[in-house]
Short mmCIF file of C-alpha atoms in Angstrom, two decimals:
data_model
loop_
_atom_site.label_atom_id
_atom_site.label_comp_id
_atom_site.label_asym_id
_atom_site.label_seq_id
_atom_site.Cartn_x
_atom_site.Cartn_y
_atom_site.Cartn_z
CA UNK I 232 -0.17 0.01 -0.03
CA UNK I 233 2.79 2.38 0.25
CA UNK I 234 3.85 1.69 -3.16
CA UNK I 235 0.79 3.77 -4.32
CA UNK I 236 1.77 7.02 -2.83
CA UNK I 237 5.02 6.59 -4.09
CA UNK I 238 4.19 5.62 -7.57
CA UNK I 239 1.71 8.49 -7.81
CA UNK I 240 4.39 11.28 -7.25
CA UNK I 241 6.60 10.22 -9.56
CA UNK I 242 3.86 10.28 -12.23
CA UNK I 243 3.04 13.68 -11.29
CA UNK I 244 6.71 14.75 -11.31
CA UNK I 245 7.59 13.50 -14.45
CA UNK I 246 4.33 14.39 -16.28
CA UNK I 247 4.55 18.16 -15.62
CA UNK I 248 7.80 18.06 -17.12
CA UNK I 249 7.03 16.45 -20.44
CA UNK I 250 3.44 18.20 -20.88
CA UNK I 251 4.43 20.61 -23.26
CA UNK I 252 6.76 18.53 -25.16
CA UNK I 253 5.07 17.47 -28.10
CA UNK I 254 4.12 20.42 -29.20
CA UNK I 255 7.30 22.20 -29.11
CA UNK I 256 9.00 21.87 -32.63
CA UNK I 257 11.50 24.99 -31.48
CA UNK I 258 8.91 27.07 -33.91
CA UNK I 259 8.73 30.60 -32.36
CA UNK I 260 5.02 30.64 -33.14
CA UNK I 261 4.57 27.09 -31.41
CA UNK I 262 2.42 28.83 -28.28
CA UNK I 263 0.57 31.60 -30.62
CA UNK I 264 -3.36 31.55 -30.33
CA UNK I 265 -4.80 32.01 -33.89
CA UNK I 266 -5.60 35.59 -33.11
CA UNK I 267 -1.95 35.83 -32.02
CA UNK I 268 -1.09 34.49 -35.41
CA UNK I 269 -3.51 36.93 -37.14
CA UNK I 270 -2.31 39.92 -35.35
CA UNK I 271 1.71 38.88 -36.07
CA UNK I 272 0.58 38.55 -39.70
CA UNK I 273 -1.23 42.00 -40.26
CA UNK I 274 1.09 43.67 -38.47
CA UNK I 275 3.95 42.71 -40.97
CA UNK I 276 6.12 39.81 -39.40
CA UNK I 277 8.05 38.45 -42.75
CA UNK I 278 8.75 35.16 -41.35
CA UNK I 279 5.27 34.02 -40.19
CA UNK I 280 3.86 32.71 -43.72
CA UNK I 281 7.10 30.67 -43.63
CA UNK I 282 6.95 29.17 -40.92
CA UNK I 283 3.10 28.37 -40.96
CA UNK I 284 2.51 27.39 -44.14
CA UNK I 285 -0.65 25.27 -43.52
CA UNK I 286 -2.51 28.83 -41.77
CA UNK I 287 -5.28 29.98 -43.20
CA UNK I 288 -4.40 33.90 -43.04
CA UNK I 289 -7.47 34.66 -45.70
CA UNK I 290 -9.48 34.23 -42.00
CA UNK I 291 -7.28 37.16 -40.39
CA UNK I 292 -9.67 39.96 -41.59
CA UNK I 293 -12.82 38.68 -39.49
CA UNK I 294 -10.82 39.59 -36.35
CA UNK I 295 -11.66 42.52 -34.76
CA UNK I 296 -8.75 44.47 -33.75
#
């Protein structure tokens, strides 16, 4: 019975470390919301279209600034 709290503590300590790793590809826009991506695009960020080729920038005009 003493093993379960130890396993739980071990799981919680490692889960928080690896929680964001699948999303971190080294891209500077990894943590951007769609609103922030559009804001950067509308403000003239020169690299955003190259770094996010699958993003639909035609929807950016729908956001109210």
